[in-house]
Amino acid sequence: MVESGGNGQPRPDSEQPAKPPTTPAEGPPPPDTDTPAPGDAPAPGETPARHDASAPADDSPRAETHGDHHPERPHAHTPGGAAPGPALGQAPAGKGRPPKAPEPRGGLLMGRPFGVPVYVAPSWFLVAALITWVFGGQLDRVLPELGAARYLVSLFFAVAFYASVLIHELAHTVAALRFKLPVRRIQLQFFGGVSEIEKEAETPGREFWLAFVGPLFSLALAGVFYLAMQPVEPGTVPGVLLAGLMISNLIVAVFNLLPGLPLDGGRMLRAVVWKITGKPMTGTVAAAWVGRALAVSVLIGLPLLTQSGALGDAAEDSVGMDTVMDALLAAILAAIIWTGAGNSLRMARLREHLPELRARNLTRRAVPVESATPLSEALRRANDAGARALVVVDADGEPLSLVREAAIVGVPEHRRPWVAVSGLAQDLTDGMRVSAELAGEDLLDALRATPATEYLVVEQTGAIYGVLSAADVERAFVKAMARPS
């Protein structure tokens, strides 16, 4: 199975954004009603499994005027979009910051083929034990002379089967890298594996191929195991193992070709509808609803097929343990498909609104100050100008560092006349300078590449435009997940 992350899943990790102000200050232009209030949240671009509702950023154009950047005068431009907070340095009101969402844990790191980390989730050990037990029971009927050794053979089968699943996912990964799509990780888990691709294919043709290559490799593996069976005697351990691997890879291929998200067949259906309509969102909606219908079919149909004998021997006791296990398996599969289809819809809705995330509209007004300026004086200038950020500059007005808002709040008021702003600043790196023209995924990519709490936003000429808070971007990002298409 291949799925696109937001992030991405998303998606290099980031620092915890600084605690932002929450009460209005005089000076800045009035915000729009749907502009996100700043707050703490995970780094922008993280996998949207941790969504909190908040207001989106306004993407209407704003007028800016630029003054010089002399350290003794407030910055004259007025960025729009970021909601005003209290006077800079004032502690936020209300209940404290929202808890930081936990970073996703991939499980046990097994390696990095093609530079992509491969993790084995803890749930894999549960399914490995289940496969060992079930396949061991089958071996007892076919090869009773093995005795207790049948469980070692079964364990080998479980590992070999998931090695086949890994090859399936590596096929997705290689195709994604070939199309220059970043792959965050591969994870082997309870029901197979997932390749977390952080970006969407640019064309329906690439989307189709990216999805199809996984089942294609599973079919190829089934063929390889079938050919390997031919010279092997059927009633032997190698013969049974090869037959089991052939059948299991065939099942993986056929199951993933079912035309519903989040399965590979659903992504292929999405690509076809996208090609016909020219609208990727239409393809996603169609494939997601087919996926939900597929989930209902699995929930109802799988136990019926099992009990009827269509998938093997009919159950003699319709209310026995086998019936309960079949129903439980169907319920788990249906829940996974239904949830995956919903997540696909949510991710598509996010991508539809991503262009609304614009650095220019989310930037906070900033005041330039020299490094030796006392914090109290810097805050006075910022509050007089209605600014909510401080940029440390040299004598020529060139930016050197950004004063961290969290550090300002942590300095008691009686100490502020004796603390220089340079002691609270974070040196600027190239990655912390972002263009005011960045928007959508380009903006998120830039912020993910250099995790920080604040970024200096500059015009194409290099002039200071303001300061962008990761918390403001995150507010707009998570709100995009909840907005209707």
CSV table of C-alpha atoms in Angstrom, one decimal:
chain,number,residue,atom,x,y,z
A,1,MET,CA,0.0,0.0,0.0
A,2,VAL,CA,1.2,3.5,-0.8
A,3,GLU,CA,-0.1,6.6,0.9
A,4,SER,CA,0.8,10.2,0.6
A,5,GLY,CA,1.7,12.0,3.8
A,6,GLY,CA,0.7,15.5,4.7
A,7,ASN,CA,2.3,15.3,6.0
A,8,GLY,CA,4.0,13.3,6.3
A,9,GLN,CA,3.0,12.4,7.9
A,10,PRO,CA,4.7,15.5,8.0
A,11,ARG,CA,8.1,15.1,7.2
A,12,PRO,CA,11.0,16.3,9.0
A,13,ASP,CA,10.4,17.1,12.6
A,14,SER,CA,10.4,20.6,14.0
A,15,GLU,CA,11.0,22.4,17.2
A,16,GLN,CA,8.1,23.3,19.5
A,17,PRO,CA,6.9,26.8,18.5
A,18,ALA,CA,7.2,29.5,21.0
A,19,LYS,CA,4.3,30.4,23.3
A,20,PRO,CA,2.5,33.2,21.5
A,21,PRO,CA,0.6,36.2,22.8
A,22,THR,CA,-3.2,36.1,22.9
A,23,THR,CA,-4.6,39.5,23.8
A,24,PRO,CA,-4.9,42.3,21.3
A,25,ALA,CA,-2.5,45.2,21.1
A,26,GLU,CA,-2.9,48.6,19.6
A,27,GLY,CA,-1.2,49.4,16.3
A,28,PRO,CA,-1.5,46.6,13.8
A,29,PRO,CA,-4.2,46.6,11.2
A,30,PRO,CA,-7.4,44.8,12.3
A,31,PRO,CA,-7.3,41.1,11.4
A,32,ASP,CA,-10.0,39.3,9.4
A,33,THR,CA,-12.4,37.2,11.3
A,34,ASP,CA,-11.0,34.0,9.9
A,35,THR,CA,-7.4,34.8,10.6
A,36,PRO,CA,-5.7,32.2,12.9
A,37,ALA,CA,-4.9,33.2,16.4
A,38,PRO,CA,-1.3,32.2,17.1
A,39,GLY,CA,-0.7,29.4,19.4
A,40,ASP,CA,1.6,26.4,20.0
A,41,ALA,CA,1.3,23.4,17.8
A,42,PRO,CA,3.5,20.9,16.1
A,43,ALA,CA,5.8,22.0,13.3
A,44,PRO,CA,4.0,23.0,10.1
A,45,GLY,CA,3.7,20.1,7.7
A,46,GLU,CA,3.4,17.4,10.3
A,47,THR,CA,1.2,14.5,9.6
A,48,PRO,CA,-2.3,15.7,10.1
A,49,ALA,CA,-3.3,12.8,12.3
A,50,ARG,CA,-3.0,15.4,15.2
A,51,HIS,CA,-5.5,17.9,14.0
A,52,ASP,CA,-6.8,20.7,16.1
A,53,ALA,CA,-9.5,23.0,14.7
A,54,SER,CA,-8.6,26.6,14.5
A,55,ALA,CA,-9.3,29.5,12.2
A,56,PRO,CA,-7.6,29.8,8.8
A,57,ALA,CA,-5.4,32.5,7.6
A,58,ASP,CA,-6.9,35.1,5.3
A,59,ASP,CA,-5.4,35.0,1.8
A,60,SER,CA,-6.7,38.3,0.6
A,61,PRO,CA,-4.0,40.7,-0.8
A,62,ARG,CA,-2.8,43.4,1.6
A,63,ALA,CA,-1.0,46.6,0.8
A,64,GLU,CA,2.5,47.1,2.3
A,65,THR,CA,4.7,50.1,2.5
A,66,HIS,CA,8.4,49.8,3.2
A,67,GLY,CA,10.5,52.2,5.2
A,68,ASP,CA,14.2,52.0,5.8
A,69,HIS,CA,15.6,49.6,8.4
A,70,HIS,CA,17.5,52.0,10.5
A,71,PRO,CA,17.8,50.4,14.0
A,72,GLU,CA,16.5,53.6,15.7
A,73,ARG,CA,13.2,53.7,13.8
A,74,PRO,CA,10.3,51.2,13.7
A,75,HIS,CA,9.9,49.0,10.6
A,76,ALA,CA,7.4,50.8,8.4
A,77,HIS,CA,5.7,48.0,6.5
A,78,THR,CA,2.5,46.4,7.7
A,79,PRO,CA,2.3,42.6,6.9
A,80,GLY,CA,-1.2,41.2,7.0
A,81,GLY,CA,-2.7,38.0,8.1
A,82,ALA,CA,-1.2,37.2,11.5
A,83,ALA,CA,-3.7,38.0,14.2
A,84,PRO,CA,-2.6,40.6,16.8
A,85,GLY,CA,-1.6,39.5,20.2
A,86,PRO,CA,-0.8,41.5,23.4
A,87,ALA,CA,2.1,43.9,23.6
A,88,LEU,CA,5.2,42.0,22.7
A,89,GLY,CA,6.7,40.4,25.9
A,90,GLN,CA,3.3,40.2,27.7
A,91,ALA,CA,2.5,36.7,29.0
A,92,PRO,CA,-0.4,35.0,27.2
A,93,ALA,CA,-3.7,34.9,28.9
A,94,GLY,CA,-5.9,31.9,29.6
A,95,LYS,CA,-5.0,28.3,30.1
A,96,GLY,CA,-1.5,27.5,29.0
A,97,ARG,CA,-0.2,26.2,25.8
A,98,PRO,CA,-1.7,23.2,24.1
A,99,PRO,CA,0.3,20.1,24.6
A,100,LYS,CA,2.8,19.3,21.9
A,101,ALA,CA,1.7,16.4,19.8
A,102,PRO,CA,3.9,13.4,20.1
A,103,GLU,CA,6.3,12.7,17.3
A,104,PRO,CA,5.3,9.6,15.4
A,105,ARG,CA,7.3,6.5,16.4
A,106,GLY,CA,8.2,4.2,13.5
A,107,GLY,CA,9.1,1.2,15.6
A,108,LEU,CA,12.3,-0.7,15.2
A,109,LEU,CA,14.6,0.7,12.5
A,110,MET,CA,15.7,-2.1,10.2
A,111,GLY,CA,17.7,-0.2,7.7
A,112,ARG,CA,17.7,2.6,5.1
A,113,PRO,CA,17.5,1.2,1.6
A,114,PHE,CA,17.7,4.0,-1.0
A,115,GLY,CA,18.1,6.4,1.9
A,116,VAL,CA,14.6,5.7,3.2
A,117,PRO,CA,14.3,4.4,6.8
A,118,VAL,CA,12.4,1.1,7.1
A,119,TYR,CA,10.6,0.5,10.5
A,120,VAL,CA,8.9,-2.5,11.9
A,121,ALA,CA,6.0,-1.5,14.0
A,122,PRO,CA,5.3,-3.3,17.3
A,123,SER,CA,2.1,-4.6,15.8
A,124,TRP,CA,4.2,-6.7,13.3
A,125,PHE,CA,5.3,-8.9,16.1
A,126,LEU,CA,1.7,-9.7,17.0
A,127,VAL,CA,0.8,-10.6,13.4
A,128,ALA,CA,4.1,-12.6,13.1
A,129,ALA,CA,3.0,-14.6,16.1
A,130,LEU,CA,-0.5,-15.1,14.7
A,131,ILE,CA,0.9,-16.2,11.3
A,132,THR,CA,3.3,-18.6,13.1
A,133,TRP,CA,0.4,-20.1,15.0
A,134,VAL,CA,-2.0,-20.4,12.1
A,135,PHE,CA,0.5,-21.7,9.6
A,136,GLY,CA,2.0,-24.0,12.2
A,137,GLY,CA,-1.5,-25.7,12.5
A,138,GLN,CA,-1.6,-26.1,8.7
A,139,LEU,CA,1.8,-27.7,8.7
A,140,ASP,CA,0.8,-30.1,11.4
A,141,ARG,CA,-1.8,-31.5,9.0
A,142,VAL,CA,0.5,-31.5,5.9
A,143,LEU,CA,3.8,-32.5,7.6
A,144,PRO,CA,3.0,-34.1,11.0
A,145,GLU,CA,6.5,-35.5,11.2
A,146,LEU,CA,7.9,-32.0,11.9
A,147,GLY,CA,6.5,-31.9,15.4
A,148,ALA,CA,7.3,-28.8,17.4
A,149,ALA,CA,9.8,-27.8,14.6
A,150,ARG,CA,6.8,-26.7,12.5
A,151,TYR,CA,6.6,-23.5,14.4
A,152,LEU,CA,10.2,-22.6,13.4
A,153,VAL,CA,9.2,-23.2,9.8
A,154,SER,CA,6.1,-21.1,10.3
A,155,LEU,CA,8.2,-18.3,11.8
A,156,PHE,CA,10.4,-18.4,8.8
A,157,PHE,CA,7.4,-18.1,6.6
A,158,ALA,CA,6.1,-15.1,8.5
A,159,VAL,CA,9.5,-13.3,8.0
A,160,ALA,CA,9.7,-14.3,4.3
A,161,PHE,CA,6.2,-13.1,3.7
A,162,TYR,CA,6.9,-9.7,5.2
A,163,ALA,CA,10.1,-9.5,3.2
A,164,SER,CA,7.8,-9.8,0.2
A,165,VAL,CA,5.7,-7.0,1.6
A,166,LEU,CA,8.8,-4.9,2.0
A,167,ILE,CA,9.7,-5.5,-1.7
A,168,HIS,CA,6.2,-4.3,-2.6
A,169,GLU,CA,6.7,-1.1,-0.6
A,170,LEU,CA,10.2,-0.6,-2.0
A,171,ALA,CA,8.7,-0.7,-5.5
A,172,HIS,CA,6.5,2.2,-4.5
A,173,THR,CA,9.5,4.0,-2.9
A,174,VAL,CA,11.8,3.6,-6.0
A,175,ALA,CA,9.0,4.9,-8.3
A,176,ALA,CA,8.4,7.9,-6.0
A,177,LEU,CA,12.1,8.7,-5.9
A,178,ARG,CA,12.3,8.3,-9.6
A,179,PHE,CA,9.5,11.0,-9.9
A,180,LYS,CA,11.4,13.2,-7.3
A,181,LEU,CA,8.8,12.7,-4.6
A,182,PRO,CA,10.3,12.5,-1.1
A,183,VAL,CA,9.6,9.4,0.9
A,184,ARG,CA,9.5,9.8,4.6
A,185,ARG,CA,9.7,6.2,5.7
A,186,ILE,CA,8.4,2.7,5.1
A,187,GLN,CA,6.6,1.0,7.9
A,188,LEU,CA,5.8,-2.7,8.2
A,189,GLN,CA,2.8,-3.1,10.5
A,190,PHE,CA,-0.1,-5.4,11.4
A,191,PHE,CA,-1.8,-5.5,7.9
A,192,GLY,CA,1.1,-5.2,5.6
A,193,GLY,CA,3.2,-2.1,4.9
A,194,VAL,CA,2.9,1.6,4.1
A,195,SER,CA,5.2,3.9,2.1
A,196,GLU,CA,4.8,7.4,3.4
A,197,ILE,CA,5.2,9.7,0.4
A,198,GLU,CA,5.3,13.3,1.3
A,199,LYS,CA,4.1,14.8,-2.0
A,200,GLU,CA,1.5,14.0,-4.5
A,201,ALA,CA,2.3,12.9,-8.1
A,202,GLU,CA,2.1,15.8,-10.5
A,203,THR,CA,0.2,14.0,-13.3
A,204,PRO,CA,-2.5,11.2,-13.3
A,205,GLY,CA,-0.1,9.1,-15.3
A,206,ARG,CA,2.6,9.2,-12.7
A,207,GLU,CA,-0.1,8.6,-10.0
A,208,PHE,CA,-1.3,5.5,-11.8
A,209,TRP,CA,2.2,4.1,-12.2
A,210,LEU,CA,3.2,4.9,-8.7
A,211,ALA,CA,0.2,2.9,-7.4
A,212,PHE,CA,0.4,0.1,-9.9
A,213,VAL,CA,4.1,-0.8,-9.4
A,214,GLY,CA,3.5,-2.3,-5.9
A,215,PRO,CA,0.9,-4.9,-6.9
A,216,LEU,CA,2.9,-5.5,-10.1
A,217,PHE,CA,6.0,-6.6,-8.0
A,218,SER,CA,3.8,-8.7,-5.8
A,219,LEU,CA,2.5,-10.5,-8.9
A,220,ALA,CA,6.1,-10.9,-10.1
A,221,LEU,CA,7.1,-12.4,-6.8
A,222,ALA,CA,4.1,-14.8,-6.9
A,223,GLY,CA,5.4,-15.9,-10.4
A,224,VAL,CA,9.0,-16.3,-9.1
A,225,PHE,CA,7.8,-18.5,-6.2
A,226,TYR,CA,5.6,-20.5,-8.7
A,227,LEU,CA,8.6,-21.2,-10.9
A,228,ALA,CA,10.7,-22.1,-7.9
A,229,MET,CA,8.1,-24.7,-6.9
A,230,GLN,CA,8.4,-26.7,-10.1
A,231,PRO,CA,11.5,-28.7,-9.4
A,232,VAL,CA,10.6,-29.1,-5.7
A,233,GLU,CA,8.6,-32.1,-4.4
A,234,PRO,CA,5.2,-30.8,-3.1
A,235,GLY,CA,5.1,-32.7,0.2
A,236,THR,CA,8.4,-31.2,1.5
A,237,VAL,CA,9.1,-28.2,3.7
A,238,PRO,CA,10.5,-26.2,0.8
A,239,GLY,CA,7.5,-27.1,-1.4
A,240,VAL,CA,5.0,-26.0,1.3
A,241,LEU,CA,6.9,-22.8,2.0
A,242,LEU,CA,7.1,-21.8,-1.7
A,243,ALA,CA,3.4,-22.6,-2.2
A,244,GLY,CA,2.5,-20.5,0.8
A,245,LEU,CA,4.6,-17.6,-0.4
A,246,MET,CA,3.2,-17.8,-3.9
A,247,ILE,CA,-0.4,-17.7,-2.7
A,248,SER,CA,0.2,-15.0,-0.1
A,249,ASN,CA,1.9,-12.7,-2.7
A,250,LEU,CA,-1.0,-13.3,-5.1
A,251,ILE,CA,-3.5,-12.4,-2.4
A,252,VAL,CA,-1.5,-9.2,-1.6
A,253,ALA,CA,-1.5,-8.2,-5.3
A,254,VAL,CA,-5.2,-8.9,-5.8
A,255,PHE,CA,-6.3,-7.2,-2.5
A,256,ASN,CA,-4.3,-4.1,-3.3
A,257,LEU,CA,-5.8,-3.9,-6.8
A,258,LEU,CA,-9.3,-3.5,-5.3
A,259,PRO,CA,-10.5,-0.1,-6.6
A,260,GLY,CA,-10.9,1.8,-3.4
A,261,LEU,CA,-8.7,4.1,-1.3
A,262,PRO,CA,-6.5,3.7,0.6
A,263,LEU,CA,-5.5,0.6,-1.5
A,264,ASP,CA,-3.3,0.8,-4.5
A,265,GLY,CA,-6.3,0.1,-6.8
A,266,GLY,CA,-8.0,3.1,-5.3
A,267,ARG,CA,-5.1,5.3,-6.2
A,268,MET,CA,-5.2,3.9,-9.7
A,269,LEU,CA,-9.0,4.6,-9.9
A,270,ARG,CA,-8.3,8.1,-8.6
A,271,ALA,CA,-5.7,8.6,-11.4
A,272,VAL,CA,-8.2,7.4,-14.0
A,273,VAL,CA,-10.9,9.8,-12.8
A,274,TRP,CA,-8.4,12.6,-12.5
A,275,LYS,CA,-7.3,12.0,-16.1
A,276,ILE,CA,-11.0,12.0,-17.4
A,277,THR,CA,-12.2,15.1,-15.4
A,278,GLY,CA,-8.9,17.0,-15.1
A,279,LYS,CA,-9.6,17.4,-11.4
A,280,PRO,CA,-7.5,15.4,-8.8
A,281,MET,CA,-10.1,16.2,-6.1
A,282,THR,CA,-12.8,14.6,-8.1
A,283,GLY,CA,-10.7,11.5,-8.5
A,284,THR,CA,-10.0,11.4,-4.7
A,285,VAL,CA,-13.7,11.7,-3.8
A,286,ALA,CA,-14.7,9.0,-6.2
A,287,ALA,CA,-12.0,6.6,-5.1
A,288,ALA,CA,-12.6,7.3,-1.4
A,289,TRP,CA,-16.3,6.6,-1.6
A,290,VAL,CA,-15.6,3.4,-3.5
A,291,GLY,CA,-13.2,2.5,-0.7
A,292,ARG,CA,-15.9,3.1,1.9
A,293,ALA,CA,-18.3,0.8,-0.1
A,294,LEU,CA,-15.5,-1.7,-0.2
A,295,ALA,CA,-15.1,-1.5,3.6
A,296,VAL,CA,-18.8,-2.3,4.0
A,297,SER,CA,-18.5,-5.2,1.5
A,298,VAL,CA,-15.6,-6.7,3.4
A,299,LEU,CA,-17.4,-6.3,6.8
A,300,ILE,CA,-20.4,-8.2,5.5
A,301,GLY,CA,-19.1,-10.3,2.7
A,302,LEU,CA,-15.9,-11.8,4.1
A,303,PRO,CA,-17.6,-13.8,6.9
A,304,LEU,CA,-20.4,-14.9,4.5
A,305,LEU,CA,-17.8,-16.2,2.0
A,306,THR,CA,-15.9,-18.0,4.7
A,307,GLN,CA,-18.9,-19.7,6.1
A,308,SER,CA,-20.2,-20.6,2.6
A,309,GLY,CA,-16.9,-22.5,1.9
A,310,ALA,CA,-16.1,-20.2,-1.1
A,311,LEU,CA,-12.7,-19.5,0.5
A,312,GLY,CA,-12.1,-23.0,1.8
A,313,ASP,CA,-13.8,-25.7,3.8
A,314,ALA,CA,-17.2,-24.5,5.1
A,315,ALA,CA,-17.4,-24.1,8.8
A,316,GLU,CA,-19.3,-26.9,10.5
A,317,ASP,CA,-20.3,-24.8,13.5
A,318,SER,CA,-21.7,-21.5,12.4
A,319,VAL,CA,-21.4,-20.1,15.9
A,320,GLY,CA,-17.9,-21.5,16.7
A,321,MET,CA,-14.6,-19.8,17.3
A,322,ASP,CA,-13.8,-19.8,13.5
A,323,THR,CA,-16.9,-17.7,12.9
A,324,VAL,CA,-15.9,-15.2,15.6
A,325,MET,CA,-12.4,-15.0,14.2
A,326,ASP,CA,-13.7,-14.4,10.7
A,327,ALA,CA,-16.0,-11.7,11.9
A,328,LEU,CA,-13.2,-10.0,13.9
A,329,LEU,CA,-10.8,-10.1,10.9
A,330,ALA,CA,-13.4,-8.6,8.6
A,331,ALA,CA,-14.2,-5.9,11.1
A,332,ILE,CA,-10.5,-5.0,11.4
A,333,LEU,CA,-10.0,-4.9,7.7
A,334,ALA,CA,-13.1,-2.9,7.1
A,335,ALA,CA,-12.1,-0.4,9.8
A,336,ILE,CA,-8.7,0.1,8.2
A,337,ILE,CA,-10.1,0.6,4.7
A,338,TRP,CA,-12.8,3.0,5.9
A,339,THR,CA,-10.4,5.0,8.0
A,340,GLY,CA,-7.9,5.1,5.2
A,341,ALA,CA,-10.5,6.4,2.7
A,342,GLY,CA,-11.5,9.1,5.1
A,343,ASN,CA,-7.9,10.1,5.6
A,344,SER,CA,-7.4,10.3,1.9
A,345,LEU,CA,-10.4,12.7,1.6
A,346,ARG,CA,-9.0,14.8,4.4
A,347,MET,CA,-5.5,15.0,2.8
A,348,ALA,CA,-7.0,15.9,-0.6
A,349,ARG,CA,-9.0,18.7,1.1
A,350,LEU,CA,-5.8,20.0,2.8
A,351,ARG,CA,-4.0,20.1,-0.5
A,352,GLU,CA,-6.8,22.0,-2.1
A,353,HIS,CA,-6.5,24.7,0.5
A,354,LEU,CA,-2.6,24.7,0.8
A,355,PRO,CA,-2.2,27.6,-1.7
A,356,GLU,CA,-4.0,29.8,0.9
A,357,LEU,CA,-1.0,29.4,3.2
A,358,ARG,CA,1.1,32.4,2.1
A,359,ALA,CA,4.1,33.7,3.9
A,360,ARG,CA,3.1,37.3,3.0
A,361,ASN,CA,-0.3,37.0,4.7
A,362,LEU,CA,0.9,35.2,7.8
A,363,THR,CA,3.9,37.4,8.6
A,364,ARG,CA,4.1,39.5,11.8
A,365,ARG,CA,5.2,43.1,11.7
A,366,ALA,CA,8.8,43.4,13.0
A,367,VAL,CA,11.0,46.2,14.5
A,368,PRO,CA,14.7,46.2,13.9
A,369,VAL,CA,16.9,46.8,16.9
A,370,GLU,CA,20.7,46.7,17.5
A,371,SER,CA,22.2,43.9,19.6
A,372,ALA,CA,23.0,46.1,22.6
A,373,THR,CA,19.5,47.5,22.9
A,374,PRO,CA,17.9,46.8,26.3
A,375,LEU,CA,14.9,44.5,26.1
A,376,SER,CA,12.7,47.0,27.7
A,377,GLU,CA,13.5,49.7,25.1
A,378,ALA,CA,13.1,47.2,22.3
A,379,LEU,CA,9.7,46.2,23.6
A,380,ARG,CA,8.7,49.9,23.9
A,381,ARG,CA,9.6,50.5,20.3
A,382,ALA,CA,7.7,47.4,19.2
A,383,ASN,CA,4.6,48.3,21.1
A,384,ASP,CA,4.6,51.9,19.9
A,385,ALA,CA,4.7,50.6,16.3
A,386,GLY,CA,2.2,47.8,16.9
A,387,ALA,CA,4.8,45.2,16.0
A,388,ARG,CA,5.0,41.7,17.4
A,389,ALA,CA,8.5,40.7,16.6
A,390,LEU,CA,12.1,41.9,17.0
A,391,VAL,CA,14.9,41.6,14.5
A,392,VAL,CA,18.5,42.2,15.6
A,393,VAL,CA,20.4,44.1,13.0
A,394,ASP,CA,23.9,45.5,12.7
A,395,ALA,CA,24.8,49.2,12.3
A,396,ASP,CA,24.0,49.0,8.5
A,397,GLY,CA,20.6,47.6,9.1
A,398,GLU,CA,21.5,44.0,8.0
A,399,PRO,CA,19.6,41.3,10.0
A,400,LEU,CA,21.7,39.2,12.3
A,401,SER,CA,19.3,37.2,14.4
A,402,LEU,CA,15.7,36.9,15.6
A,403,VAL,CA,14.6,37.6,19.2
A,404,ARG,CA,12.7,34.5,20.4
A,405,GLU,CA,9.3,35.3,21.7
A,406,ALA,CA,9.4,32.5,24.3
A,407,ALA,CA,12.7,33.9,25.6
A,408,ILE,CA,11.1,37.4,26.0
A,409,VAL,CA,8.2,36.1,28.0
A,410,GLY,CA,10.6,34.3,30.3
A,411,VAL,CA,12.3,37.5,31.4
A,412,PRO,CA,10.7,39.2,34.4
A,413,GLU,CA,9.7,42.8,33.8
A,414,HIS,CA,12.1,44.2,36.4
A,415,ARG,CA,15.0,42.5,34.6
A,416,ARG,CA,14.2,43.7,31.1
A,417,PRO,CA,16.1,47.1,31.4
A,418,TRP,CA,19.3,45.1,32.1
A,419,VAL,CA,19.0,42.4,29.5
A,420,ALA,CA,20.3,43.0,26.0
A,421,VAL,CA,18.2,41.6,23.1
A,422,SER,CA,21.2,39.8,21.7
A,423,GLY,CA,21.1,37.4,24.7
A,424,LEU,CA,17.6,36.3,23.7
A,425,ALA,CA,18.2,36.0,20.0
A,426,GLN,CA,18.7,33.1,17.7
A,427,ASP,CA,21.3,33.5,14.9
A,428,LEU,CA,19.9,33.6,11.4
A,429,THR,CA,20.8,30.8,9.1
A,430,ASP,CA,20.1,30.6,5.4
A,431,GLY,CA,17.2,28.3,6.0
A,432,MET,CA,15.6,30.8,8.4
A,433,ARG,CA,15.3,33.4,5.7
A,434,VAL,CA,12.2,32.7,3.6
A,435,SER,CA,10.7,34.7,0.7
A,436,ALA,CA,7.5,36.6,1.2
A,437,GLU,CA,6.3,35.0,-2.1
A,438,LEU,CA,6.4,31.5,-0.7
A,439,ALA,CA,3.0,29.7,-0.5
A,440,GLY,CA,1.4,26.3,-0.1
A,441,GLU,CA,3.7,23.2,-0.2
A,442,ASP,CA,6.7,25.4,-1.1
A,443,LEU,CA,6.3,27.3,2.1
A,444,LEU,CA,5.9,24.1,4.2
A,445,ASP,CA,8.9,22.5,2.5
A,446,ALA,CA,11.0,25.6,3.4
A,447,LEU,CA,9.9,25.5,7.0
A,448,ARG,CA,10.4,21.7,7.3
A,449,ALA,CA,13.9,22.0,5.9
A,450,THR,CA,15.0,24.3,8.7
A,451,PRO,CA,13.0,23.7,11.9
A,452,ALA,CA,12.6,26.8,14.0
A,453,THR,CA,10.0,28.8,15.9
A,454,GLU,CA,10.5,32.0,13.9
A,455,TYR,CA,11.7,32.9,10.4
A,456,LEU,CA,12.8,36.1,8.8
A,457,VAL,CA,10.6,37.0,5.8
A,458,VAL,CA,12.3,39.0,3.1
A,459,GLU,CA,11.3,40.5,-0.2
A,460,GLN,CA,13.1,39.5,-3.4
A,461,THR,CA,15.3,42.6,-3.0
A,462,GLY,CA,16.4,41.3,0.4
A,463,ALA,CA,14.5,43.9,2.4
A,464,ILE,CA,13.0,42.8,5.7
A,465,TYR,CA,9.3,42.1,5.4
A,466,GLY,CA,8.7,40.8,8.9
A,467,VAL,CA,8.8,37.6,11.0
A,468,LEU,CA,6.9,34.4,10.4
A,469,SER,CA,6.0,32.3,13.4
A,470,ALA,CA,5.7,28.6,12.9
A,471,ALA,CA,2.8,28.6,15.3
A,472,ASP,CA,0.8,31.0,13.0
A,473,VAL,CA,1.5,28.7,10.0
A,474,GLU,CA,0.5,25.7,12.0
A,475,ARG,CA,-2.8,27.2,13.0
A,476,ALA,CA,-3.6,27.9,9.4
A,477,PHE,CA,-2.4,24.5,8.3
A,478,VAL,CA,-4.6,22.5,10.7
A,479,LYS,CA,-7.6,24.6,10.0
A,480,ALA,CA,-7.3,23.8,6.3
A,481,MET,CA,-7.9,20.2,7.3
A,482,ALA,CA,-11.4,21.1,8.7
A,483,ARG,CA,-12.6,23.5,6.0
A,484,PRO,CA,-15.1,22.2,3.5
A,485,SER,CA,-14.0,21.8,-0.1
